[in-house]
Short mmCIF file of C-alpha atoms and ligand atoms in Angstrom, two decimals:
data_model
loop_
_atom_site.label_atom_id
_atom_site.label_comp_id
_atom_site.label_asym_id
_atom_site.label_seq_id
_atom_site.Cartn_x
_atom_site.Cartn_y
_atom_site.Cartn_z
CA MET A 1 -98.90 -79.77 -16.78
CA MET A 2 -100.30 -76.96 -14.63
CA ARG A 3 -100.17 -73.65 -16.27
CA LEU A 4 -99.02 -70.61 -14.37
CA GLU A 5 -100.93 -67.45 -15.07
CA LEU A 6 -98.53 -65.18 -17.02
CA HIS A 7 -97.01 -62.41 -14.85
CA PRO A 8 -97.87 -58.91 -16.14
CA LEU A 9 -94.09 -58.25 -16.53
CA ILE A 10 -93.93 -61.22 -18.97
CA VAL A 11 -96.89 -60.11 -21.01
CA ALA A 12 -95.29 -56.60 -21.20
CA ALA A 13 -91.95 -58.08 -22.15
CA ALA A 14 -93.35 -60.13 -24.95
CA GLY A 15 -94.49 -56.95 -26.51
CA GLY A 16 -91.03 -55.47 -26.27
CA GLU A 17 -91.56 -53.39 -23.05
CA LEU A 18 -88.72 -54.00 -20.67
CA PRO A 19 -89.18 -53.46 -16.87
CA GLU A 20 -88.30 -50.04 -15.53
CA TRP A 21 -85.18 -51.58 -13.76
CA ALA A 22 -83.65 -52.97 -17.00
CA GLN A 23 -80.19 -51.68 -17.80
CA VAL A 24 -79.67 -52.00 -21.55
CA ARG A 25 -77.63 -49.73 -23.80
CA PRO A 26 -79.53 -48.54 -26.83
CA ALA A 27 -76.94 -50.23 -29.07
CA ARG A 28 -77.85 -53.62 -27.59
CA MET A 29 -81.61 -53.40 -28.18
CA PRO A 30 -81.48 -54.79 -31.77
CA HIS A 31 -79.87 -57.99 -30.19
CA LEU A 32 -82.73 -58.33 -27.71
CA ALA A 33 -85.34 -57.71 -30.36
CA SER A 34 -83.63 -60.18 -32.71
CA VAL A 35 -83.52 -62.90 -30.06
CA ALA A 36 -87.13 -62.42 -29.22
CA ASN A 37 -88.15 -62.46 -32.95
CA LEU A 38 -86.20 -65.67 -33.55
CA LEU A 39 -87.78 -67.40 -30.48
CA ALA A 40 -91.27 -66.24 -31.48
CA ARG A 41 -90.83 -67.49 -34.99
CA TRP A 42 -89.51 -70.86 -33.60
CA ALA A 43 -92.41 -71.06 -31.16
CA THR A 44 -94.90 -70.64 -34.08
CA GLU A 45 -93.05 -73.20 -36.29
CA LEU A 46 -92.99 -75.64 -33.46
CA GLY A 47 -96.75 -75.23 -33.02
CA LEU A 48 -96.62 -73.81 -29.52
CA ASP A 49 -99.85 -72.17 -28.13
CA GLU A 50 -100.21 -68.49 -27.45
CA HIS A 51 -99.30 -68.95 -23.84
CA ASP A 52 -95.85 -70.44 -24.53
CA HIS A 53 -95.45 -68.11 -27.52
CA THR A 54 -95.63 -65.25 -25.08
CA ARG A 55 -93.25 -66.80 -22.63
CA TRP A 56 -90.67 -67.47 -25.38
CA ALA A 57 -90.85 -63.93 -26.78
CA ALA A 58 -90.54 -62.45 -23.29
CA ALA A 59 -87.54 -64.60 -22.57
CA GLY A 60 -85.87 -63.13 -25.59
CA TRP A 61 -86.37 -59.51 -24.54
CA LEU A 62 -85.61 -60.20 -20.88
CA HIS A 63 -82.50 -62.40 -21.11
CA ASP A 64 -80.08 -59.56 -21.27
CA SER A 65 -82.25 -57.09 -19.33
CA LEU A 66 -79.32 -56.38 -16.86
CA ARG A 67 -76.53 -56.73 -19.36
CA ASP A 68 -75.34 -53.16 -18.77
CA ALA A 69 -75.97 -52.91 -14.92
CA ALA A 70 -73.11 -51.85 -12.74
CA ALA A 71 -71.64 -54.97 -11.13
CA GLY A 72 -72.35 -53.71 -7.58
CA THR A 73 -76.07 -53.53 -8.25
CA LEU A 74 -76.47 -57.18 -9.16
CA ALA A 75 -78.01 -59.82 -6.86
CA ALA A 76 -75.51 -61.29 -4.38
CA ASP A 77 -75.89 -64.74 -5.83
CA ALA A 78 -74.84 -63.53 -9.28
CA ARG A 79 -71.49 -62.40 -7.98
CA ASP A 80 -70.24 -66.05 -7.79
CA TYR A 81 -70.36 -66.07 -11.61
CA PRO A 82 -67.56 -64.73 -13.93
CA GLU A 83 -68.10 -61.17 -14.89
CA PRO A 84 -69.28 -61.75 -18.58
CA VAL A 85 -72.12 -64.07 -17.53
CA ARG A 86 -73.22 -62.40 -14.25
CA HIS A 87 -76.03 -60.60 -15.86
CA ALA A 88 -77.80 -63.80 -16.55
CA PRO A 89 -78.37 -65.05 -13.00
CA ALA A 90 -78.82 -61.44 -11.93
CA ALA A 91 -81.82 -61.00 -14.37
CA ALA A 92 -83.36 -64.39 -13.26
CA GLU A 93 -83.03 -63.37 -9.56
CA ARG A 94 -84.52 -59.93 -10.29
CA LEU A 95 -87.49 -61.49 -12.20
CA ARG A 96 -88.01 -63.93 -9.28
CA ALA A 97 -87.96 -61.10 -6.83
CA GLU A 98 -90.67 -59.32 -8.86
CA GLY A 99 -92.84 -62.42 -8.53
CA VAL A 100 -92.21 -64.33 -11.73
CA ALA A 101 -92.60 -68.00 -10.79
CA ASP A 102 -92.03 -69.69 -14.17
CA GLY A 103 -89.07 -71.94 -13.28
CA GLU A 104 -88.33 -73.01 -16.86
CA LEU A 105 -88.21 -69.41 -18.02
CA LEU A 106 -86.01 -68.34 -15.01
CA ASP A 107 -83.56 -71.16 -15.64
CA ALA A 108 -83.57 -70.28 -19.32
CA ILE A 109 -82.44 -66.82 -18.55
CA ARG A 110 -80.05 -67.84 -15.67
CA TYR A 111 -78.19 -70.20 -17.90
CA HIS A 112 -78.38 -68.63 -21.34
CA PRO A 113 -74.69 -67.87 -21.67
CA LEU A 114 -73.54 -71.15 -20.04
CA GLY A 115 -76.10 -73.96 -20.83
CA ASN A 116 -76.83 -76.46 -18.17
CA ARG A 117 -77.92 -80.12 -17.73
CA GLY A 118 -81.69 -80.35 -17.49
CA LEU A 119 -82.66 -77.07 -19.27
CA GLY A 120 -86.16 -77.32 -20.78
CA PRO A 121 -87.02 -76.47 -24.42
CA LEU A 122 -87.18 -72.70 -23.72
CA GLY A 123 -83.63 -72.78 -22.10
CA ARG A 124 -82.29 -74.81 -25.07
CA TYR A 125 -83.89 -72.52 -27.69
CA LEU A 126 -82.86 -69.32 -25.95
CA TYR A 127 -79.25 -70.66 -25.83
CA LEU A 128 -79.38 -71.08 -29.54
CA ALA A 129 -81.18 -67.91 -30.36
CA ASP A 130 -78.69 -65.80 -28.33
CA TYR A 131 -75.92 -67.13 -30.33
CA LEU A 132 -77.55 -67.51 -33.81
CA GLU A 133 -79.66 -64.50 -34.08
CA PRO A 134 -78.98 -62.72 -37.44
CA THR A 135 -77.58 -59.36 -36.11
CA ARG A 136 -74.59 -61.18 -34.55
CA PRO A 137 -71.56 -60.11 -36.63
CA PHE A 138 -69.50 -63.30 -36.38
CA ALA A 139 -69.62 -66.40 -38.66
CA PRO A 140 -72.69 -64.99 -40.51
CA ALA A 141 -72.71 -67.83 -43.16
CA GLU A 142 -72.30 -70.67 -40.73
CA ASN A 143 -74.91 -69.18 -38.33
CA ALA A 144 -77.39 -68.54 -41.26
CA ALA A 145 -76.97 -72.29 -42.24
CA LEU A 146 -77.61 -73.45 -38.63
CA ARG A 147 -80.67 -71.23 -38.45
CA ALA A 148 -82.04 -72.52 -41.69
CA ARG A 149 -82.16 -76.03 -40.27
CA LEU A 150 -83.98 -74.94 -37.11
CA PRO A 151 -86.21 -75.16 -35.09
CA HIS A 152 -86.82 -78.94 -35.67
CA ARG A 153 -84.14 -81.48 -34.46
CA PRO A 154 -82.17 -78.75 -32.50
CA GLU A 155 -79.51 -81.20 -31.19
CA PRO A 156 -76.82 -80.77 -33.94
CA ALA A 157 -77.07 -76.99 -33.55
CA LEU A 158 -76.97 -77.23 -29.80
CA LYS A 159 -73.69 -79.33 -30.06
CA ARG A 160 -72.21 -76.88 -32.51
CA VAL A 161 -73.03 -73.79 -30.52
CA CYS A 162 -71.88 -75.40 -27.28
CA ALA A 163 -68.57 -76.53 -28.82
CA LEU A 164 -68.00 -72.95 -30.31
CA ARG A 165 -68.65 -71.43 -26.92
CA ILE A 166 -66.37 -73.85 -25.04
CA ALA A 167 -63.61 -73.24 -27.71
CA GLU A 168 -63.97 -69.45 -27.19
CA THR A 169 -63.77 -69.88 -23.41
CA LEU A 170 -60.58 -71.83 -23.76
CA ARG A 171 -59.08 -69.46 -26.33
CA ARG A 172 -59.54 -66.67 -23.85
CA GLY A 173 -57.90 -68.67 -21.06
CA MET A 174 -61.07 -68.49 -18.94
CA PRO A 175 -62.35 -71.29 -16.63
CA LEU A 176 -65.08 -73.48 -17.81
CA ARG A 177 -68.16 -73.39 -15.58
CA TYR A 178 -69.42 -76.85 -14.30
CA GLU A 179 -72.89 -76.04 -15.85
CA THR A 180 -71.30 -75.79 -19.35
CA VAL A 181 -69.52 -79.08 -19.00
CA ALA A 182 -72.69 -80.73 -17.78
CA PHE A 183 -74.60 -79.33 -20.67
CA TRP A 184 -71.98 -80.66 -23.18
CA ASN A 185 -72.01 -84.14 -21.61
CA GLU A 186 -75.83 -84.17 -21.59
CA LEU A 187 -75.82 -83.27 -25.44
CA GLN A 188 -73.42 -86.14 -26.15
CA GLU A 189 -75.70 -88.58 -24.25
CA GLY A 190 -78.61 -87.76 -26.47
CA GLU A 191 -82.17 -87.55 -25.33
FE1 LIG B 201 -76.38 -62.45 -22.15
FE1 LIG B 202 -77.81 -62.00 -25.46
#
């Protein structure tokens, strides 16, 4: 596979330096750091090289980089998504506009709260890390147990996290996005 040179913004983000346009409340920073740490650890345990390790850590730092941006400032495309997930396509669009051309990384960020059919390994592991990182307050025992069995054979954890996210969406009376349903169906089909 042809390797894209890493964008300077990706290299900086992998070291915890967010772009100047990022909008993240200080209280949220431990979550970003924790997602990045978990992805970096999994990248090492999976034997990924330095190039991918950098991409994975950067995705952790950048996935919520517009989480606290005012709705009116987000990319037009992002406004088609429900309010709680809008920050994800908005960040992907902003990174693309900055010249980041890494399709797998952009899709990982775009779909991190939803999942989607056809996500690459980075997208799948970001989906897991966002939900399972250890600073999350809910279900600490179950999340720790799921983390302990990762990163190898991630399918059971993906199914569990996807089921929990769908259950939460239903509990809140919110519509399911077709991307989430497609992701769930793909997970049931296996590899
Ligand atoms: Fe998010
Ligand atoms: Fe997040």
